Amino acid sequence: MNREKYSRQILFPPIGADGQEKLLESKAVILGCGALGTAQANALVRAGVGTLRIVDRDFVEESNLQRQILYDEADARERMPKAIAAARKLKQINSDVHVEGVVEDVDNRNIEKLVAGFQVVLDATDNFEARYLLNDVSVKLALPWIYGAVVASYAMTMTILPGSTACLACVFPSPPEGTYDTCDTVGVISPAVSWAAAIQVTEALKILLGRQQELHGAMLAYDIWTNQFQEVRPRRDPQCRVCGAREFAYLNRTGPTHTSLCGRDSVQIHTAALRQLDLAELKTRLEQFGRVRANEFLLIFSVEAYELTIFSDGRAIVKGTHDPAVARSVYAKYVGA
Ligand SMILES: [Zn+2]
């Protein structure tokens, strides 16, 4: 172990030299690599958490740079997949850490494979569906996870230890109805993200160090602009459908979902079966219809009023519509059904 690199953390009594050794052998996974995910990954990699997997479906855009701390203008220009750009930057920050960037959309078909074998999952997703899915898999596998959500200047976090604390469904039995504020509608400021990420990372370090008795045990919420702080101590609900009855509705749902990316004027297309596209061949074929740009991970195709970002596994983000039917037909027309 490079003691100099971690010297200030070793001096901190709850970690010490033994704790640092333990962190270097630990494994954490982050779902989502936007604002929360980049802040979490930055802190965990600097702390020397030995193995870190980051999973993200998206690519870097200019509007991300205000708060997504691992990306720069070149990443946005080249439309780098976030998981790849983040992993590259993280390896430069700390080469001790095994960082794995996975460009995939987390869904009920792949989530178990993505989190199995890890000791803690940090939530950096941006939608309720993904969090309920994560809650299902966490309870099923007895895997701790740390909820985090930020919108505008308001941030909220909670740590879920299956079997001992309340789970997400104990506190919120179902997702909110109707429309709700998102970062795409009311914005977000970076210090609110930092606040949530700081607590999530601290909780993750306690879990990885085996210091569960020091977890905060609450649902914490803070509006960093208006200075309103809330702390509630949720109890387990014995009637909870997830951690009580062990009904994993999100995990066991059949069929793929067509997720709409809220507020971005985009629809994501999932293919029913995973497939491998030959991006070079597709690029040649599409160039007769419109403008095509590509990097080694994805291809951007502008046609009619749409812009398709197509990943090598067949997934695509169709910009220029909110209507899943329109997006699917554009996809079918140019990429194939
Ligand atoms: Zn529960």
Short mmCIF file of C-alpha atoms and ligand atoms in Angstrom, two decimals:
data_model
loop_
_atom_site.label_atom_id
_atom_site.label_comp_id
_atom_site.label_asym_id
_atom_site.label_seq_id
_atom_site.Cartn_x
_atom_site.Cartn_y
_atom_site.Cartn_z
CA MET A 1 0.00 0.00 0.00
CA ASN A 2 1.18 3.52 -0.82
CA ARG A 3 0.87 5.00 2.69
CA GLU A 4 1.81 8.50 1.58
CA LYS A 5 -1.10 8.68 -0.85
CA TYR A 6 -3.62 7.87 1.85
CA SER A 7 -1.78 9.42 4.82
CA ARG A 8 -4.45 11.97 5.77
CA GLN A 9 -7.10 9.31 5.69
CA ILE A 10 -5.00 6.88 7.72
CA LEU A 11 -4.59 9.61 10.35
CA PHE A 12 -8.38 9.72 10.70
CA PRO A 13 -9.00 7.21 13.55
CA PRO A 14 -12.17 5.51 12.22
CA ILE A 15 -10.19 4.52 9.10
CA GLY A 16 -6.53 4.07 10.12
CA ALA A 17 -4.06 1.77 8.32
CA ASP A 18 -6.24 -1.32 8.75
CA GLY A 19 -9.27 0.47 7.38
CA GLN A 20 -7.28 1.72 4.40
CA GLU A 21 -6.19 -1.86 3.59
CA LYS A 22 -9.82 -2.86 3.80
CA LEU A 23 -10.93 -0.07 1.44
CA LEU A 24 -8.32 -1.11 -1.12
CA GLU A 25 -9.92 -4.56 -1.17
CA SER A 26 -13.50 -3.20 -1.33
CA LYS A 27 -15.91 -3.17 -4.25
CA ALA A 28 -18.54 -0.50 -4.90
CA VAL A 29 -20.83 0.10 -7.86
CA ILE A 30 -22.43 3.38 -8.96
CA LEU A 31 -25.58 3.35 -11.08
CA GLY A 32 -25.68 6.52 -13.15
CA CYS A 33 -22.77 8.79 -13.89
CA GLY A 34 -24.29 12.25 -14.08
CA ALA A 35 -23.88 14.87 -11.37
CA LEU A 36 -24.22 12.57 -8.35
CA GLY A 37 -22.33 9.70 -9.95
CA THR A 38 -19.29 11.77 -10.94
CA ALA A 39 -19.09 13.33 -7.45
CA GLN A 40 -19.37 9.91 -5.80
CA ALA A 41 -16.86 8.26 -8.14
CA ASN A 42 -14.36 11.07 -7.66
CA ALA A 43 -14.47 10.70 -3.87
CA LEU A 44 -14.43 6.88 -3.80
CA VAL A 45 -11.50 6.64 -6.21
CA ARG A 46 -9.47 9.21 -4.29
CA ALA A 47 -10.26 7.34 -1.07
CA GLY A 48 -8.77 4.18 -2.60
CA VAL A 49 -11.86 1.98 -2.79
CA GLY A 50 -10.18 -0.87 -4.70
CA THR A 51 -12.79 -1.73 -7.32
CA LEU A 52 -15.36 0.65 -8.73
CA ARG A 53 -17.87 -0.11 -11.45
CA ILE A 54 -19.80 2.78 -12.97
CA VAL A 55 -22.79 2.17 -15.20
CA ASP A 56 -24.35 4.82 -17.42
CA ARG A 57 -26.41 4.83 -20.62
CA ASP A 58 -25.80 8.38 -21.75
CA PHE A 59 -23.22 10.56 -23.48
CA VAL A 60 -21.64 13.85 -22.37
CA GLU A 61 -23.34 17.11 -23.42
CA GLU A 62 -22.31 20.70 -22.86
CA SER A 63 -25.13 21.33 -20.37
CA ASN A 64 -23.64 18.64 -18.10
CA LEU A 65 -20.37 20.46 -17.45
CA GLN A 66 -21.74 22.87 -14.83
CA ARG A 67 -22.09 20.01 -12.31
CA GLN A 68 -20.75 16.71 -13.68
CA ILE A 69 -17.25 17.09 -12.35
CA LEU A 70 -15.35 14.41 -14.27
CA TYR A 71 -16.13 15.73 -17.76
CA ASP A 72 -14.64 18.49 -19.89
CA GLU A 73 -15.41 20.33 -23.12
CA ALA A 74 -13.61 17.76 -25.27
CA ASP A 75 -15.82 14.98 -23.84
CA ALA A 76 -18.92 16.98 -24.78
CA ARG A 77 -17.59 17.80 -28.27
CA GLU A 78 -16.81 14.16 -28.95
CA ARG A 79 -20.05 12.95 -27.34
CA MET A 80 -18.14 10.46 -25.23
CA PRO A 81 -20.23 7.91 -23.35
CA LYS A 82 -20.20 9.08 -19.73
CA ALA A 83 -19.07 5.72 -18.32
CA ILE A 84 -16.02 5.73 -20.63
CA ALA A 85 -15.08 9.39 -20.09
CA ALA A 86 -15.45 9.00 -16.32
CA ALA A 87 -13.39 5.81 -16.19
CA ARG A 88 -10.56 7.45 -18.17
CA LYS A 89 -10.45 10.43 -15.84
CA LEU A 90 -10.65 8.28 -12.70
CA LYS A 91 -7.72 6.10 -13.79
CA GLN A 92 -5.62 9.25 -14.08
CA ILE A 93 -6.67 10.30 -10.58
CA ASN A 94 -5.76 7.03 -8.84
CA SER A 95 -4.16 4.12 -10.70
CA ASP A 96 -4.49 1.88 -7.60
CA VAL A 97 -8.19 1.56 -8.26
CA HIS A 98 -9.65 -0.90 -10.72
CA VAL A 99 -12.26 1.27 -12.49
CA GLU A 100 -14.71 -0.29 -14.89
CA GLY A 101 -16.99 1.87 -17.04
CA VAL A 102 -20.06 0.07 -18.39
CA VAL A 103 -22.12 1.72 -21.15
CA GLU A 104 -25.51 0.15 -20.55
CA ASP A 105 -29.00 1.17 -19.61
CA VAL A 106 -29.87 -0.41 -16.27
CA ASP A 107 -33.05 -2.44 -16.58
CA ASN A 108 -34.65 -5.56 -15.14
CA ARG A 109 -32.72 -7.78 -17.54
CA ASN A 110 -29.22 -6.70 -16.55
CA ILE A 111 -29.35 -5.18 -13.05
CA GLU A 112 -28.60 -8.37 -11.13
CA LYS A 113 -25.55 -9.08 -13.26
CA LEU A 114 -24.38 -5.45 -12.89
CA VAL A 115 -24.48 -5.33 -9.06
CA ALA A 116 -23.82 -8.96 -8.02
CA GLY A 117 -20.54 -9.44 -6.17
CA PHE A 118 -20.32 -5.81 -5.00
CA GLN A 119 -20.62 -4.71 -1.36
CA VAL A 120 -22.61 -1.51 -1.81
CA VAL A 121 -24.54 0.28 -4.56
CA LEU A 122 -24.64 4.07 -4.75
CA ASP A 123 -27.74 5.49 -6.40
CA ALA A 124 -26.96 8.18 -8.94
CA THR A 125 -29.91 7.48 -11.20
CA ASP A 126 -32.35 10.16 -12.25
CA ASN A 127 -35.71 8.42 -12.17
CA PHE A 128 -38.05 6.57 -9.84
CA GLU A 129 -38.34 3.46 -11.94
CA ALA A 130 -34.61 2.78 -11.70
CA ARG A 131 -34.65 3.30 -7.93
CA TYR A 132 -37.54 0.89 -7.34
CA LEU A 133 -35.75 -1.62 -9.52
CA LEU A 134 -32.57 -1.13 -7.49
CA ASN A 135 -34.56 -1.49 -4.26
CA ASP A 136 -35.97 -4.82 -5.48
CA VAL A 137 -32.58 -6.24 -6.37
CA SER A 138 -31.01 -4.94 -3.17
CA VAL A 139 -33.60 -6.68 -0.99
CA LYS A 140 -33.40 -9.83 -3.10
CA LEU A 141 -29.60 -10.05 -2.86
CA ALA A 142 -29.30 -8.51 0.67
CA LEU A 143 -27.08 -5.82 -0.81
CA PRO A 144 -26.93 -2.36 0.84
CA TRP A 145 -27.72 0.67 -1.33
CA ILE A 146 -27.67 4.40 -0.76
CA TYR A 147 -30.49 6.47 -2.19
CA GLY A 148 -29.66 9.94 -3.46
CA ALA A 149 -31.74 12.51 -5.34
CA VAL A 150 -31.17 16.16 -6.16
CA VAL A 151 -33.31 18.75 -7.89
CA ALA A 152 -32.80 22.53 -7.91
CA SER A 153 -31.17 23.26 -4.51
CA TYR A 154 -32.86 20.35 -2.71
CA ALA A 155 -31.14 17.05 -1.97
CA MET A 156 -32.26 13.90 -0.20
CA THR A 157 -30.50 10.72 0.84
CA MET A 158 -31.19 7.52 2.75
CA THR A 159 -29.19 4.36 3.39
CA ILE A 160 -30.92 1.01 2.96
CA LEU A 161 -29.56 -2.07 4.70
CA PRO A 162 -31.90 -4.90 3.71
CA GLY A 163 -33.17 -6.78 6.72
CA SER A 164 -32.34 -4.06 9.21
CA THR A 165 -33.50 -0.63 7.95
CA ALA A 166 -36.61 0.48 6.11
CA CYS A 167 -36.38 -0.01 2.35
CA LEU A 168 -37.45 2.54 -0.27
CA ALA A 169 -40.90 0.95 -0.58
CA CYS A 170 -41.43 1.07 3.23
CA VAL A 171 -41.11 4.86 3.00
CA PHE A 172 -42.66 5.48 -0.43
CA PRO A 173 -44.86 2.48 -1.33
CA SER A 174 -45.27 3.73 -4.89
CA PRO A 175 -43.71 6.35 -7.15
CA PRO A 176 -45.26 9.84 -7.18
CA GLU A 177 -48.24 10.26 -9.50
CA GLY A 178 -48.35 12.75 -12.34
CA THR A 179 -45.59 15.15 -13.16
CA TYR A 180 -42.89 16.22 -10.76
CA ASP A 181 -39.95 18.57 -10.86
CA THR A 182 -36.78 17.30 -12.47
CA CYS A 183 -33.38 18.81 -13.21
CA ASP A 184 -34.58 19.28 -16.79
CA THR A 185 -37.56 21.39 -15.73
CA VAL A 186 -36.40 23.37 -12.68
CA GLY A 187 -32.62 23.04 -12.95
CA VAL A 188 -30.06 22.03 -10.36
CA ILE A 189 -27.11 23.66 -8.66
CA SER A 190 -23.88 21.82 -8.12
CA PRO A 191 -23.46 22.41 -4.34
CA ALA A 192 -26.75 20.58 -3.70
CA VAL A 193 -25.28 17.63 -5.58
CA SER A 194 -22.06 17.83 -3.55
CA TRP A 195 -24.04 17.73 -0.29
CA ALA A 196 -25.91 14.53 -1.20
CA ALA A 197 -22.83 12.87 -2.69
CA ALA A 198 -20.76 13.68 0.41
CA ILE A 199 -23.24 11.89 2.66
CA GLN A 200 -23.71 8.96 0.28
CA VAL A 201 -19.94 8.45 0.00
CA THR A 202 -19.44 8.70 3.77
CA GLU A 203 -22.15 6.09 4.32
CA ALA A 204 -20.56 3.86 1.68
CA LEU A 205 -17.17 4.10 3.40
CA LYS A 206 -18.78 3.13 6.74
CA ILE A 207 -20.40 0.09 5.11
CA LEU A 208 -17.18 -0.96 3.37
CA LEU A 209 -15.29 -0.59 6.66
CA GLY A 210 -17.85 -2.69 8.52
CA ARG A 211 -18.89 0.25 10.71
CA GLN A 212 -22.65 -0.08 10.15
CA GLN A 213 -23.41 1.10 13.69
CA GLU A 214 -22.16 4.56 12.63
CA LEU A 215 -24.61 5.00 9.74
CA HIS A 216 -26.92 8.00 10.17
CA GLY A 217 -30.08 5.86 10.17
CA ALA A 218 -32.36 8.55 8.78
CA MET A 219 -33.83 10.05 5.68
CA LEU A 220 -31.99 13.34 5.37
CA ALA A 221 -33.11 16.23 3.21
CA TYR A 222 -31.58 19.64 2.85
CA ASP A 223 -32.39 22.67 0.76
CA ILE A 224 -28.97 24.21 0.52
CA TRP A 225 -30.37 27.54 -0.74
CA THR A 226 -33.17 28.11 1.78
CA ASN A 227 -31.29 26.33 4.60
CA GLN A 228 -34.16 24.04 5.48
CA PHE A 229 -33.02 20.74 6.90
CA GLN A 230 -35.23 17.71 7.55
CA GLU A 231 -34.42 14.47 9.29
CA VAL A 232 -36.92 11.66 9.65
CA ARG A 233 -36.28 8.19 11.03
CA PRO A 234 -38.34 5.79 8.93
CA ARG A 235 -39.40 2.46 10.41
CA ARG A 236 -39.65 -0.80 8.54
CA ASP A 237 -43.17 -1.53 7.40
CA PRO A 238 -44.00 -5.17 8.19
CA GLN A 239 -46.58 -5.04 5.36
CA CYS A 240 -44.02 -3.75 2.84
CA ARG A 241 -44.49 -5.52 -0.49
CA VAL A 242 -40.74 -5.57 -1.13
CA CYS A 243 -38.88 -6.22 2.12
CA GLY A 244 -41.91 -7.81 3.84
CA ALA A 245 -43.61 -9.91 1.17
CA ARG A 246 -40.52 -10.10 -1.08
CA GLU A 247 -42.55 -9.27 -4.18
CA PHE A 248 -40.15 -7.84 -6.71
CA ALA A 249 -42.56 -6.23 -9.14
CA TYR A 250 -39.99 -4.06 -10.92
CA LEU A 251 -37.44 -6.83 -11.23
CA ASN A 252 -39.92 -9.45 -12.41
CA ARG A 253 -41.75 -7.25 -14.88
CA THR A 254 -41.86 -8.87 -18.29
CA GLY A 255 -40.87 -7.18 -21.50
CA PRO A 256 -38.57 -4.26 -22.13
CA THR A 257 -39.58 -0.69 -21.40
CA HIS A 258 -39.37 2.30 -23.70
CA THR A 259 -38.08 4.90 -21.33
CA SER A 260 -38.76 8.49 -22.17
CA LEU A 261 -36.02 10.84 -21.08
CA CYS A 262 -37.99 13.54 -19.33
CA GLY A 263 -37.79 17.09 -20.59
CA ARG A 264 -35.00 16.45 -23.04
CA ASP A 265 -37.21 16.08 -26.06
CA SER A 266 -35.82 12.58 -26.46
CA VAL A 267 -36.98 9.00 -26.34
CA GLN A 268 -34.77 6.06 -25.66
CA ILE A 269 -35.28 2.97 -27.78
CA HIS A 270 -34.48 -0.42 -26.33
CA THR A 271 -34.25 -3.39 -28.58
CA ALA A 272 -36.14 -6.47 -27.44
CA ALA A 273 -33.10 -8.66 -27.76
CA LEU A 274 -29.60 -7.40 -27.19
CA ARG A 275 -27.64 -7.35 -30.39
CA GLN A 276 -24.30 -6.15 -31.62
CA LEU A 277 -24.36 -3.54 -34.38
CA ASP A 278 -21.46 -3.04 -36.76
CA LEU A 279 -21.17 0.75 -36.34
CA ALA A 280 -18.75 1.16 -39.27
CA GLU A 281 -21.10 -0.65 -41.62
CA LEU A 282 -24.09 1.31 -40.29
CA LYS A 283 -22.22 4.60 -40.74
CA THR A 284 -21.59 3.84 -44.42
CA ARG A 285 -25.22 2.89 -44.92
CA LEU A 286 -26.65 5.96 -43.15
CA GLU A 287 -24.38 8.50 -44.85
CA GLN A 288 -26.62 8.38 -47.92
CA PHE A 289 -29.56 9.70 -45.87
CA GLY A 290 -28.04 12.34 -43.60
CA ARG A 291 -25.08 13.58 -41.60
CA VAL A 292 -23.25 10.95 -39.56
CA ARG A 293 -20.60 11.44 -36.90
CA ALA A 294 -19.06 8.60 -34.94
CA ASN A 295 -16.57 7.74 -32.25
CA GLU A 296 -15.53 4.23 -31.27
CA PHE A 297 -18.55 3.80 -28.97
CA LEU A 298 -21.49 5.41 -30.74
CA LEU A 299 -22.79 7.02 -33.88
CA ILE A 300 -24.75 10.25 -34.25
CA PHE A 301 -27.09 10.42 -37.22
CA SER A 302 -29.01 13.60 -38.14
CA VAL A 303 -31.98 13.07 -40.41
CA GLU A 304 -35.29 14.91 -40.97
CA ALA A 305 -35.98 16.74 -37.69
CA TYR A 306 -34.32 14.06 -35.59
CA GLU A 307 -30.95 13.20 -34.21
CA LEU A 308 -30.30 9.56 -33.40
CA THR A 309 -27.49 8.52 -31.07
CA ILE A 310 -26.97 4.82 -31.69
CA PHE A 311 -24.92 2.60 -29.40
CA SER A 312 -23.23 -0.62 -30.50
CA ASP A 313 -25.68 -2.78 -28.51
CA GLY A 314 -28.56 -1.49 -30.68
CA ARG A 315 -29.88 0.98 -28.11
CA ALA A 316 -30.62 4.48 -29.41
CA ILE A 317 -31.64 7.89 -28.09
CA VAL A 318 -33.90 9.69 -30.56
CA LYS A 319 -33.85 13.45 -30.07
CA GLY A 320 -36.56 15.64 -31.57
CA THR A 321 -39.66 13.91 -30.25
CA HIS A 322 -41.47 13.02 -27.03
CA ASP A 323 -43.55 10.38 -28.76
CA PRO A 324 -42.27 6.80 -28.35
CA ALA A 325 -44.20 5.70 -31.46
CA VAL A 326 -42.51 8.34 -33.62
CA ALA A 327 -39.11 7.46 -32.19
CA ARG A 328 -39.65 3.75 -32.81
CA SER A 329 -40.68 4.36 -36.40
CA VAL A 330 -37.65 6.56 -37.13
CA TYR A 331 -35.46 3.88 -35.59
CA ALA A 332 -37.11 1.10 -37.59
CA LYS A 333 -36.82 3.08 -40.82
CA TYR A 334 -33.09 3.74 -40.61
CA VAL A 335 -31.56 1.22 -38.22
CA GLY A 336 -33.97 -1.67 -38.63
CA ALA A 337 -36.53 -3.13 -36.29
ZN ZN B 1 -39.64 -2.30 2.74
#
